[in-house]
PDB file of C-alpha atoms and ligand atoms in Angstrom:
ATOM      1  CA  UNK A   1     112.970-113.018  59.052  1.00 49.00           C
ATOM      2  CA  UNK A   2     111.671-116.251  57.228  1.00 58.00           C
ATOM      3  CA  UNK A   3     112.595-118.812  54.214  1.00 82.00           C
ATOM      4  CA  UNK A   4     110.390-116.639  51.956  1.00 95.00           C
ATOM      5  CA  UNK A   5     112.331-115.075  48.726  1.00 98.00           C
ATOM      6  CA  UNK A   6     112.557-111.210  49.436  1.00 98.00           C
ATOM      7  CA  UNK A   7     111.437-109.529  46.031  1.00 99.00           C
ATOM      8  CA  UNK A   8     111.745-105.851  45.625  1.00 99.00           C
ATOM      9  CA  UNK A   9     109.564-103.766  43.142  1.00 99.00           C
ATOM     10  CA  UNK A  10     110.724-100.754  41.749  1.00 99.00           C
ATOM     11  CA  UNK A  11     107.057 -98.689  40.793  1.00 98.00           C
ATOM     12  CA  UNK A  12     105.359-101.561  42.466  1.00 98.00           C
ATOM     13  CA  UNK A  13     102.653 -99.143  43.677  1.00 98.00           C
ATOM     14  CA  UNK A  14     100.560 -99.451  40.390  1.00 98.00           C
ATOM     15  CA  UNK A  15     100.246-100.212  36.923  1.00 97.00           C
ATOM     16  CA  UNK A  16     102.541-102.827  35.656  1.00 98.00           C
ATOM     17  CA  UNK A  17     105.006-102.901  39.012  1.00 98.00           C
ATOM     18  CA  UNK A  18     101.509-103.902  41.031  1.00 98.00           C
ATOM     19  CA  UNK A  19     100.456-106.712  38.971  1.00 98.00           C
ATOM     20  CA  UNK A  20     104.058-108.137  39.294  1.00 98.00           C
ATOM     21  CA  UNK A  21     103.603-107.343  42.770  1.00 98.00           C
ATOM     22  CA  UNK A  22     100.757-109.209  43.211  1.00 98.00           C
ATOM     23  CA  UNK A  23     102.357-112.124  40.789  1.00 98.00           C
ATOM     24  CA  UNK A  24     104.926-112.792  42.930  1.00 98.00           C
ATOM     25  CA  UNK A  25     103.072-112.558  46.578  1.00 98.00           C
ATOM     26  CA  UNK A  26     100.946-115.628  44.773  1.00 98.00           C
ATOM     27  CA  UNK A  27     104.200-117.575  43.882  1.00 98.00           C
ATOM     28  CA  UNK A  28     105.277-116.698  48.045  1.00 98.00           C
ATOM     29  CA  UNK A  29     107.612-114.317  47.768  1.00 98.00           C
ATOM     30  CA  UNK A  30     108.020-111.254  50.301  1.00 98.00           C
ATOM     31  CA  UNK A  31     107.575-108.482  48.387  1.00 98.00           C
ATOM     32  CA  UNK A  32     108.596-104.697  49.421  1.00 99.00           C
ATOM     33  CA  UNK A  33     107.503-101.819  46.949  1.00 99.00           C
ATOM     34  CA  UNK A  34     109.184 -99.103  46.055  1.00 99.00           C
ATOM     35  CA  UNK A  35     107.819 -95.800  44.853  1.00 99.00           C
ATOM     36  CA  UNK A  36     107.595 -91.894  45.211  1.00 98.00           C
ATOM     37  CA  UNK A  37     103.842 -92.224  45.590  1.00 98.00           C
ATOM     38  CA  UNK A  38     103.132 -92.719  48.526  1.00 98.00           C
ATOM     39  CA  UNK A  39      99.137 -93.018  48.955  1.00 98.00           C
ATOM     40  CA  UNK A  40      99.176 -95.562  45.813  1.00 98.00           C
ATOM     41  CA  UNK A  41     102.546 -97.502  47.570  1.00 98.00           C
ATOM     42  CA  UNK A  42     100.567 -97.711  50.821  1.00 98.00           C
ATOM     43  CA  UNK A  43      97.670 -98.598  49.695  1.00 98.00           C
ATOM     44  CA  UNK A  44      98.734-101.440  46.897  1.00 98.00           C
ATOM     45  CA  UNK A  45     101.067-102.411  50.285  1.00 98.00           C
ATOM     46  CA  UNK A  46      98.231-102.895  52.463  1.00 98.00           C
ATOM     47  CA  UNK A  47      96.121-104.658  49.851  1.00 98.00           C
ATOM     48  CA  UNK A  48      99.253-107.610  49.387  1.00 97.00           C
ATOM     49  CA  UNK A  49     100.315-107.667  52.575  1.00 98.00           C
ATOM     50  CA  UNK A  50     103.786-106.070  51.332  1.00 98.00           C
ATOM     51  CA  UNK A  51     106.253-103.205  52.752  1.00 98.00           C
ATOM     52  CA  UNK A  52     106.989-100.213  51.030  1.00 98.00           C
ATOM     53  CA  UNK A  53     109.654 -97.669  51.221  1.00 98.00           C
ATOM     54  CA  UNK A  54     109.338 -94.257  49.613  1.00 98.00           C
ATOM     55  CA  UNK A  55     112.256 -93.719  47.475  1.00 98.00           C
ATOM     56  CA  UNK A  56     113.104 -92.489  43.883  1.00 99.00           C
ATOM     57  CA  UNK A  57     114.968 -94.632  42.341  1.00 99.00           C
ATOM     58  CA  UNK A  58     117.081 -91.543  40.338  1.00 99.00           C
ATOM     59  CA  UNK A  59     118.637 -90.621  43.631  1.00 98.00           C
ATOM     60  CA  UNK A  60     121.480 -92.967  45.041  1.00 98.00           C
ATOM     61  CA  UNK A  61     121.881 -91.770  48.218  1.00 98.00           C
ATOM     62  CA  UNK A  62     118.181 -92.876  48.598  1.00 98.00           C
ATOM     63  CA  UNK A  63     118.310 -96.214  47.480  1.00 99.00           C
ATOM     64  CA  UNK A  64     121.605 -96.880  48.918  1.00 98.00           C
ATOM     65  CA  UNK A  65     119.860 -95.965  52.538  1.00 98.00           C
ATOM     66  CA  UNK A  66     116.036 -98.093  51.367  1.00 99.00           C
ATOM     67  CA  UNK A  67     118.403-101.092  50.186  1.00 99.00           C
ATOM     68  CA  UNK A  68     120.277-101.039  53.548  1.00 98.00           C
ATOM     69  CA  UNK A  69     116.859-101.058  55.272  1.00 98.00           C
ATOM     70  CA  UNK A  70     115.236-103.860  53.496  1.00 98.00           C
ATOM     71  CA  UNK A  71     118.148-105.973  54.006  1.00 98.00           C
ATOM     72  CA  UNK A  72     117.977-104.929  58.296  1.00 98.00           C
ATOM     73  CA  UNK A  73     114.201-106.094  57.856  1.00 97.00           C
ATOM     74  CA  UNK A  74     114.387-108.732  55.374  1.00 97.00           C
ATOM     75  CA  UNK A  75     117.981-110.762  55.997  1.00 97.00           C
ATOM     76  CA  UNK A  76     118.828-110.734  51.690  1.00 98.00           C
ATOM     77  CA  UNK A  77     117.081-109.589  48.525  1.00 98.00           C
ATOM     78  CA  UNK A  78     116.539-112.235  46.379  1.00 98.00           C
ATOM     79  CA  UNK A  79     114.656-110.662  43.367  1.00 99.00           C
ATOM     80  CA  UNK A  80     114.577-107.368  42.036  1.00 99.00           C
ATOM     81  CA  UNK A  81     112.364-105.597  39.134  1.00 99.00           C
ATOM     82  CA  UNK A  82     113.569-102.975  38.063  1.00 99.00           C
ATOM     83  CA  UNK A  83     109.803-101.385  36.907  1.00 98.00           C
ATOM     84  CA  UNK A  84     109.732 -97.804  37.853  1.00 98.00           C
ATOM     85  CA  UNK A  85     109.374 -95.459  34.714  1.00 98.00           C
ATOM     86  CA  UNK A  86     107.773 -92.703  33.176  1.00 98.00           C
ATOM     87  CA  UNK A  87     107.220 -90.783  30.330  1.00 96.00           C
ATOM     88  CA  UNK A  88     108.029 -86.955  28.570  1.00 97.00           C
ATOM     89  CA  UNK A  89     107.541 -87.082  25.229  1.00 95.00           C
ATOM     90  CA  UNK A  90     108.076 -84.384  22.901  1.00 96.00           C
ATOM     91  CA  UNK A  91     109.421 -84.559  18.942  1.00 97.00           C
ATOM     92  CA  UNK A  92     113.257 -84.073  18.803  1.00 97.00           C
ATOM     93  CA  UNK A  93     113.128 -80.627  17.711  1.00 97.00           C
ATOM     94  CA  UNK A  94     110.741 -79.776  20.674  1.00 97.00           C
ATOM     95  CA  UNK A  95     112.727 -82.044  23.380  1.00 98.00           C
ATOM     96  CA  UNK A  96     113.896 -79.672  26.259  1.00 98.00           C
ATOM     97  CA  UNK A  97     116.815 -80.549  28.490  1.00 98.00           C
ATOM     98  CA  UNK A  98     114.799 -81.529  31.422  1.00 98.00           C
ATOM     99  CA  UNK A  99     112.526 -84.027  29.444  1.00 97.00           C
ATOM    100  CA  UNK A 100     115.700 -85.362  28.281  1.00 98.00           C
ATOM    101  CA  UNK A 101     117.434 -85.558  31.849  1.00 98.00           C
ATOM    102  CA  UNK A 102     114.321 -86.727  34.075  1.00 98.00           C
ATOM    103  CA  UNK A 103     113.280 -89.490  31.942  1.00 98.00           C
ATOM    104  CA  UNK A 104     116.948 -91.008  31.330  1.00 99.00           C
ATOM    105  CA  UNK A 105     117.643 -90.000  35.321  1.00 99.00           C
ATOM    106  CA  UNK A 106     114.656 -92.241  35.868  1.00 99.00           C
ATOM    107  CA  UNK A 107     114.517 -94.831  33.603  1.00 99.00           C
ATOM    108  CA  UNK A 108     117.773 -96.055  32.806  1.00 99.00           C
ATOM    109  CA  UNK A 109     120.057 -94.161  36.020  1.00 99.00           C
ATOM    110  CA  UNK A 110     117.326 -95.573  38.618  1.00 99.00           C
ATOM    111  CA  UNK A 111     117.707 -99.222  36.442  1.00 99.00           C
ATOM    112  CA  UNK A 112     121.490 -98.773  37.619  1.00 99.00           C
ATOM    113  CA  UNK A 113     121.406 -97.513  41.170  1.00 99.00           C
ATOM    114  CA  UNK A 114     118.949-100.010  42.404  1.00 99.00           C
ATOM    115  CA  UNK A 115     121.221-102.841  40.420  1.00 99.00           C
ATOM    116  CA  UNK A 116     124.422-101.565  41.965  1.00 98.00           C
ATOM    117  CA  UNK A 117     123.114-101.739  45.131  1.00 98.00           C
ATOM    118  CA  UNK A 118     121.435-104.921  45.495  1.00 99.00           C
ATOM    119  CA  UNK A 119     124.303-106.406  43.895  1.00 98.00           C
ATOM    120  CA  UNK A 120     127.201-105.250  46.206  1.00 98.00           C
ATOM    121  CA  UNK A 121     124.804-105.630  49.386  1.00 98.00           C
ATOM    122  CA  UNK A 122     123.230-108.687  49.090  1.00 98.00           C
ATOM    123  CA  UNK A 123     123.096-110.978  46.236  1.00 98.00           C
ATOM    124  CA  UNK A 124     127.075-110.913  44.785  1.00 98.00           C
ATOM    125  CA  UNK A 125     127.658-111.695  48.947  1.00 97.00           C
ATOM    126  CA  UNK A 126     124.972-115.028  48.854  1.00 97.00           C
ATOM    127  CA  UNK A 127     126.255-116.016  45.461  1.00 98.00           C
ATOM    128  CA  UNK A 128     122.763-115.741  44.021  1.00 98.00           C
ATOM    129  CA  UNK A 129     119.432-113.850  42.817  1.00 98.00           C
ATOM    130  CA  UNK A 130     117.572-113.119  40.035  1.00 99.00           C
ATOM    131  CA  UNK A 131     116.915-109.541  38.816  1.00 99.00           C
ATOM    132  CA  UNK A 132     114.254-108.435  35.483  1.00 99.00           C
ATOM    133  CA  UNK A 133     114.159-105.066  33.977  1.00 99.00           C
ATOM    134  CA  UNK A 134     111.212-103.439  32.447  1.00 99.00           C
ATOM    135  CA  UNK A 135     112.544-102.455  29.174  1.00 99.00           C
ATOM    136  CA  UNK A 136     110.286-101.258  26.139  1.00 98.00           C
ATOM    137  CA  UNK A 137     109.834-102.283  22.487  1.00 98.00           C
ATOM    138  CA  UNK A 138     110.866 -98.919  21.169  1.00 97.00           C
ATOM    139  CA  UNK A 139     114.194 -99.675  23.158  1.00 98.00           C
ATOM    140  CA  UNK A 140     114.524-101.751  19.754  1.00 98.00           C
ATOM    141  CA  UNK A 141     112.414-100.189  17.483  1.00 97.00           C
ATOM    142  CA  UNK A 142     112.620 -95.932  18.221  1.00 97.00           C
ATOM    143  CA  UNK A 143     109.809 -94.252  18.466  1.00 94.00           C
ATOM    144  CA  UNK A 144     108.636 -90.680  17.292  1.00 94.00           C
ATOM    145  CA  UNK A 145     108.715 -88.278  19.773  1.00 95.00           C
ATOM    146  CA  UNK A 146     110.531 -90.880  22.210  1.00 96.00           C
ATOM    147  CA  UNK A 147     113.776 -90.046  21.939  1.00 98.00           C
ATOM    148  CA  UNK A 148     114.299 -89.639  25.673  1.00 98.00           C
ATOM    149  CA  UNK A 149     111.987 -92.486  26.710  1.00 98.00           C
ATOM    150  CA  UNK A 150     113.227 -95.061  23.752  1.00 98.00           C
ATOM    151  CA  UNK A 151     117.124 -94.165  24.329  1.00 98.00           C
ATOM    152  CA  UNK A 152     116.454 -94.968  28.264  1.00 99.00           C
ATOM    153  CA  UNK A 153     115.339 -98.487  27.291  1.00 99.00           C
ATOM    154  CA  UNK A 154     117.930 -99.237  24.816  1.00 99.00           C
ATOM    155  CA  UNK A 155     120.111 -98.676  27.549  1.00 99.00           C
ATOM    156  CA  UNK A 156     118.417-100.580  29.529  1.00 99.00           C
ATOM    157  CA  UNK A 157     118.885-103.333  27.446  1.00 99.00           C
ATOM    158  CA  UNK A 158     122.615-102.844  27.013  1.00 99.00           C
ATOM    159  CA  UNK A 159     122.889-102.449  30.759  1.00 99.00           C
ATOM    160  CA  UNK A 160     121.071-106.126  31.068  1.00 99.00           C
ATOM    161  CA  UNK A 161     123.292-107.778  29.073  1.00 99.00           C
ATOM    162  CA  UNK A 162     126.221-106.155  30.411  1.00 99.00           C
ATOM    163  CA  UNK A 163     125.332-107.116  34.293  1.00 99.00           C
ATOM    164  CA  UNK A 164     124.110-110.460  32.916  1.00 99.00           C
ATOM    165  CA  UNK A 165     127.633-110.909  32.211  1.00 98.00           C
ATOM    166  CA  UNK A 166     129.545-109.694  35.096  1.00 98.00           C
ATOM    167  CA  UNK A 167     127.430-111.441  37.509  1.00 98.00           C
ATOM    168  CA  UNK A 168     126.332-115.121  35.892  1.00 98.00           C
ATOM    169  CA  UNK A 169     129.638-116.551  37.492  1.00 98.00           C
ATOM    170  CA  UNK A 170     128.523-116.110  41.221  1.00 98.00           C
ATOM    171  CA  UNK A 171     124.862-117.644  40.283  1.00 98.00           C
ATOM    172  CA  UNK A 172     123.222-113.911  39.228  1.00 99.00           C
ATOM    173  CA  UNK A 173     121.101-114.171  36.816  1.00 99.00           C
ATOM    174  CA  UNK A 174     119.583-111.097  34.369  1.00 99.00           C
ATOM    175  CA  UNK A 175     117.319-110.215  32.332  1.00 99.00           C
ATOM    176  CA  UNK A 176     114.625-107.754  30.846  1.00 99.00           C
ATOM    177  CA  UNK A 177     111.416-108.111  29.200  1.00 98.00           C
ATOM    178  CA  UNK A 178     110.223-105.569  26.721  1.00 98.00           C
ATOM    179  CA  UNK A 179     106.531-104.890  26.574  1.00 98.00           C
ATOM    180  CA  UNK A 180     104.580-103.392  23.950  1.00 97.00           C
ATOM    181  CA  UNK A 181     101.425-101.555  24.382  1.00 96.00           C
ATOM    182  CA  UNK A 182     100.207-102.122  27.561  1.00 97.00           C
ATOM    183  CA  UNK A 183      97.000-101.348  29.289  1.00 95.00           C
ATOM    184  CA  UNK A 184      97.922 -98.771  32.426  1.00 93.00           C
ATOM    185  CA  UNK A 185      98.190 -94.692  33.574  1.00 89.00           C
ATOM    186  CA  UNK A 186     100.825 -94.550  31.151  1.00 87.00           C
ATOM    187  CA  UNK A 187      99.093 -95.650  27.765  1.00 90.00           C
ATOM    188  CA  UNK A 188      95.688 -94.342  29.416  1.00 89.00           C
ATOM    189  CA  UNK A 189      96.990 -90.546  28.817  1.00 84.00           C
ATOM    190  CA  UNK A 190      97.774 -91.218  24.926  1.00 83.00           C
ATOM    191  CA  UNK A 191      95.379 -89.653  22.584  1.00 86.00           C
ATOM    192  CA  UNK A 192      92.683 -91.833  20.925  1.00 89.00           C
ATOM    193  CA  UNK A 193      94.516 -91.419  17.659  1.00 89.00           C
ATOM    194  CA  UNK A 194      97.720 -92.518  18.474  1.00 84.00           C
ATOM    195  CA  UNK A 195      96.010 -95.697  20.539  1.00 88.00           C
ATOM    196  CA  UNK A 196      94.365 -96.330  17.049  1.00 91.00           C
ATOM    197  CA  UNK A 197      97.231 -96.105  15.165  1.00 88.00           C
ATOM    198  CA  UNK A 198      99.087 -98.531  17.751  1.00 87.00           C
ATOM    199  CA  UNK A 199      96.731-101.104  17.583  1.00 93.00           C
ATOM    200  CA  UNK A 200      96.591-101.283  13.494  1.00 94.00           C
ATOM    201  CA  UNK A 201     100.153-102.162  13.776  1.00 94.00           C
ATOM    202  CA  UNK A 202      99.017-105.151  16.360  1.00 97.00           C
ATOM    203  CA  UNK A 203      98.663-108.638  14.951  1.00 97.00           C
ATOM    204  CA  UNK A 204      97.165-109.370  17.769  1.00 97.00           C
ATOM    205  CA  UNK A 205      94.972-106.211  17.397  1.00 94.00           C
ATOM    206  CA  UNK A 206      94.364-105.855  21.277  1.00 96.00           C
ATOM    207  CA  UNK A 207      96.837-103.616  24.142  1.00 96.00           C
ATOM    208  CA  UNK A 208      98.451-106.486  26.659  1.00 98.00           C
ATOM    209  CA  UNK A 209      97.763-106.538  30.127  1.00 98.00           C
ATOM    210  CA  UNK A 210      99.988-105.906  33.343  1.00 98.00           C
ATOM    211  CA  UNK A 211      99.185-109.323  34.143  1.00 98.00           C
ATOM    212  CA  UNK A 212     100.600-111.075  31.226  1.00 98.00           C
ATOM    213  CA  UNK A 213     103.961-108.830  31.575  1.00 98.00           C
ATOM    214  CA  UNK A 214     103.570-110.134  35.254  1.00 98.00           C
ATOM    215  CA  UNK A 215     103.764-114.288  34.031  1.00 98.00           C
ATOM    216  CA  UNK A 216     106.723-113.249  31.946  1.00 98.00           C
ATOM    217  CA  UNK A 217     108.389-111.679  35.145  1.00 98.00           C
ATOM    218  CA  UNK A 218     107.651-114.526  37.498  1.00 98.00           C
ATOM    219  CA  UNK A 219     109.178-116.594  34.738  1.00 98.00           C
ATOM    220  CA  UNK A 220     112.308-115.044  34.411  1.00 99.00           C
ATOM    221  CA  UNK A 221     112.474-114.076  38.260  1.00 98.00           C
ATOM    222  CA  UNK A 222     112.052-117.754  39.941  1.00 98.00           C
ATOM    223  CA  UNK A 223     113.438-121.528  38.668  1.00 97.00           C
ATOM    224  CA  UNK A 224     111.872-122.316  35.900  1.00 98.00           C
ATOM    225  CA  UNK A 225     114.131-119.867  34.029  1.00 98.00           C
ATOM    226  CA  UNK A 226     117.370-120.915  35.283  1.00 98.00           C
ATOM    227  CA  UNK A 227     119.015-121.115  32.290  1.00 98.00           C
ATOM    228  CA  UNK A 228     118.237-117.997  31.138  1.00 98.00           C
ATOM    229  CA  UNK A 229     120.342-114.735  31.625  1.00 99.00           C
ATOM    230  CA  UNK A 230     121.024-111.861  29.610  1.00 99.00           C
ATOM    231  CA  UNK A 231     117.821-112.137  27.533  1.00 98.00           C
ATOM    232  CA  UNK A 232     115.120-109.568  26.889  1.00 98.00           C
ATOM    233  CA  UNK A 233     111.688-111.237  26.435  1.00 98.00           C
ATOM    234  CA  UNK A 234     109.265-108.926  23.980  1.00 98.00           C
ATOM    235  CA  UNK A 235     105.584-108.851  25.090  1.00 98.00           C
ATOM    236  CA  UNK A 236     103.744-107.413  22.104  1.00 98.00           C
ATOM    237  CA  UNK A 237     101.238-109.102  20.539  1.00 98.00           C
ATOM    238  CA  UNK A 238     103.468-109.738  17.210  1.00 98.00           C
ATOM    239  CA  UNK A 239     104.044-105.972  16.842  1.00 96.00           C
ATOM    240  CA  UNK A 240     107.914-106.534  16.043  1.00 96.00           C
ATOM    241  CA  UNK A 241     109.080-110.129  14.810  1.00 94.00           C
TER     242      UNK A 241
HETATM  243  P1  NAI B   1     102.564 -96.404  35.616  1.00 52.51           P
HETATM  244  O1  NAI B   1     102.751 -94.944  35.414  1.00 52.51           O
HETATM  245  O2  NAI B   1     101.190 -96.970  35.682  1.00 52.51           O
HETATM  246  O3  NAI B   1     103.365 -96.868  36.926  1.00 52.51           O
HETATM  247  C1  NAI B   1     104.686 -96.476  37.158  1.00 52.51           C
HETATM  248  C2  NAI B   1     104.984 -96.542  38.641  1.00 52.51           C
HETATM  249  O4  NAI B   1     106.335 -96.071  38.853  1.00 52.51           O
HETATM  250  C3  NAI B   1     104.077 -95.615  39.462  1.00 52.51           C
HETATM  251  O5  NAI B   1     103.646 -96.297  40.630  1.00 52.51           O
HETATM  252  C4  NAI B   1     104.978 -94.431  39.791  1.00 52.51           C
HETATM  253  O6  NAI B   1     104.602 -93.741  40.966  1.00 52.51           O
HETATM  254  C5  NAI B   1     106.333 -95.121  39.909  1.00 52.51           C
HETATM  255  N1  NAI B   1     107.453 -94.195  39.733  1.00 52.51           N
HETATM  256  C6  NAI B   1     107.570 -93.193  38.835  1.00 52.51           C
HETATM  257  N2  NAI B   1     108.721 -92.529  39.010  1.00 52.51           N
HETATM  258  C7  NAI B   1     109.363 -93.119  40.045  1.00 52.51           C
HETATM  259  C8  NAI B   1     110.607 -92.895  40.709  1.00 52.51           C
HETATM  260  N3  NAI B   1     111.407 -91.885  40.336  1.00 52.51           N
HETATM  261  N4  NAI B   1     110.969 -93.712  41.726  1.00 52.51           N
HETATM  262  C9  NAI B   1     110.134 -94.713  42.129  1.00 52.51           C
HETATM  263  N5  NAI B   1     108.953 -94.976  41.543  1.00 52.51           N
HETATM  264  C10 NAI B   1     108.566 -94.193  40.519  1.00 52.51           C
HETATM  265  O7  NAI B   1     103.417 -97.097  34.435  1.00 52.51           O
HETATM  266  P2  NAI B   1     103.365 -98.585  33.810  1.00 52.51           P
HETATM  267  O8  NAI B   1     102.704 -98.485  32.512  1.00 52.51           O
HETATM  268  O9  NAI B   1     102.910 -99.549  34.814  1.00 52.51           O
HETATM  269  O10 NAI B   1     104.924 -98.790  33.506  1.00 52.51           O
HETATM  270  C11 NAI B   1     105.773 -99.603  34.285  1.00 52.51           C
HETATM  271  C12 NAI B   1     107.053 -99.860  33.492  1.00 52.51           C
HETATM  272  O11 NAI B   1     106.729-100.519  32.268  1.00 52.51           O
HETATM  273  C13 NAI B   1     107.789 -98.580  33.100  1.00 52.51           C
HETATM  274  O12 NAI B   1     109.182 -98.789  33.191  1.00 52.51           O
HETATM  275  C14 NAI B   1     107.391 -98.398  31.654  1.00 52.51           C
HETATM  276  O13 NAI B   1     108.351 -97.657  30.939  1.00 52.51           O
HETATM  277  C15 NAI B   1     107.313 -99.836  31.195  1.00 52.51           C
HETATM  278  N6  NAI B   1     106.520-100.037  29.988  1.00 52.51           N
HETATM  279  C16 NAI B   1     105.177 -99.728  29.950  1.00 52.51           C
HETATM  280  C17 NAI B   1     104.456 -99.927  28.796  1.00 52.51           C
HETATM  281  C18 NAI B   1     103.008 -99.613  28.695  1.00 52.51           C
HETATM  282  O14 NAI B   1     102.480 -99.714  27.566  1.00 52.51           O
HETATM  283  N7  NAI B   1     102.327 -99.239  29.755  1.00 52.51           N
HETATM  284  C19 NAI B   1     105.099-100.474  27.597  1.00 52.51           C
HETATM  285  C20 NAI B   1     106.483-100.769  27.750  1.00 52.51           C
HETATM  286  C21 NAI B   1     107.155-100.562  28.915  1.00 52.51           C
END
């Protein structure tokens, strides 16, 4: 056990969750990933000089049990991302049940048990911590053939704002950002049309990086935002203003 801030990383294995990762070792935080993949999770973990615990974050009984571990290791959590997402997309019409129910299991109930139970183990007890949810753009916008995916973020959104308030009074802070079009697996597996498409609607007229989601996240995770709680901070190149 050290002075270091403990950060957990929900999906911190690869992608978006890795660059944060990798943001917040550089700022000198402790950081444990989280993931159900567990060659990427090691590796990434080796690479940083981070833990890891295998867990998905859609099943409670898991994280309650990786949450109690980290704190036996790590004293406190004092930052959590909530990062870990994925994708099924299908048009309405075509959307079966278990598109529906994996993605919103994932994406918004995961967002949920990992807040839960960093809140009632560690930070509401030391009156303090930060925590940042990856929400989406089409969490404001919709998207075709998203309705799963986009629904999960708008309620990721909602569920910010709502733990933003319950928990600013014992020094809690928390918040989302919303990225647009991002370079990773995810967007890699989108046909060239619909990448095309995207980046006409782009002021910008370029995909962001996990690295410039990452500044926004080390923002809103350490000091220098300490104002700031129950915000959601869109990272999209001017694609919604
Ligand atoms: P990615 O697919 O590259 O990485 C996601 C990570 O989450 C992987 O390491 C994966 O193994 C892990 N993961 C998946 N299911 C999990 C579970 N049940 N429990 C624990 N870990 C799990 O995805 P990317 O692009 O890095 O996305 C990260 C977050 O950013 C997601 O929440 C995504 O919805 C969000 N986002 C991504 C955008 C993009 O354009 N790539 C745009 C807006 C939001």
């Amino acid at each position: 056990m050290n002075d270091k801030k403990t950060a957990v990383v929900t999906g911190g294995a690869m992608g978006i969750g890795k660059a944060i990762s990798e943001r917040l070792k550089k700022a000198g935080c402790n950081i444990v990933i989280i993931d159900v993949d567990e060659e990427k999770a090691s590796s990434a973990a080796a690479q940083l000089g981070a833990s890891y615990h295998i867990c998905d974050v859609s099943n409670p009984a898991k994280v309650n049990e990786t949450v109690d571990k980290i704190i036996e290791n790590n004293g406190k959590i004092d930052i959590l991302i909530n990062n870990a997402g994925i994708t099924s997309d299908a048009l309405l019409m075509r959307m079966k049940e278990n598109d529906w129910d994996r993605v919103i299991d994932i994406n918004l109930k995961g967002v949920f048990n990992f807040i839960s139970a960093v809140l009632k183990k560690s930070m509401m007890r030391q009156r303090s911590g930060t925590i940042v949810n990856i929400a989406s753009i089409v969490g404001i916008t919709g998207n075709p053939g998203q309705a799963n995916y986009s629904a999960s973020k708008a309620g990721v959104i909602a569920l910010t704002k709502t733990a933003a308030k319950e928990s600013a009074s014992r020094g809690i802070r928390v918040n989302a950002v919303a990225p647009g079009f991002i370079e990773t697996r995810m967007t890699s597996e989108l046909p060239d049309k619909v990448k095309e498409e995207f980046l006409r609607n782009i002021p910008m007229n370029r995909m962001g990086t996990g690295e410039e989601v990452a500044a926004a996240d080390e923002f809103l995770a350490l000091e220098k935002s300490s104002y700031i709680t129950g915000q959601v901070i869109i990272l999209d190149g001017g694609m919604v203003m």
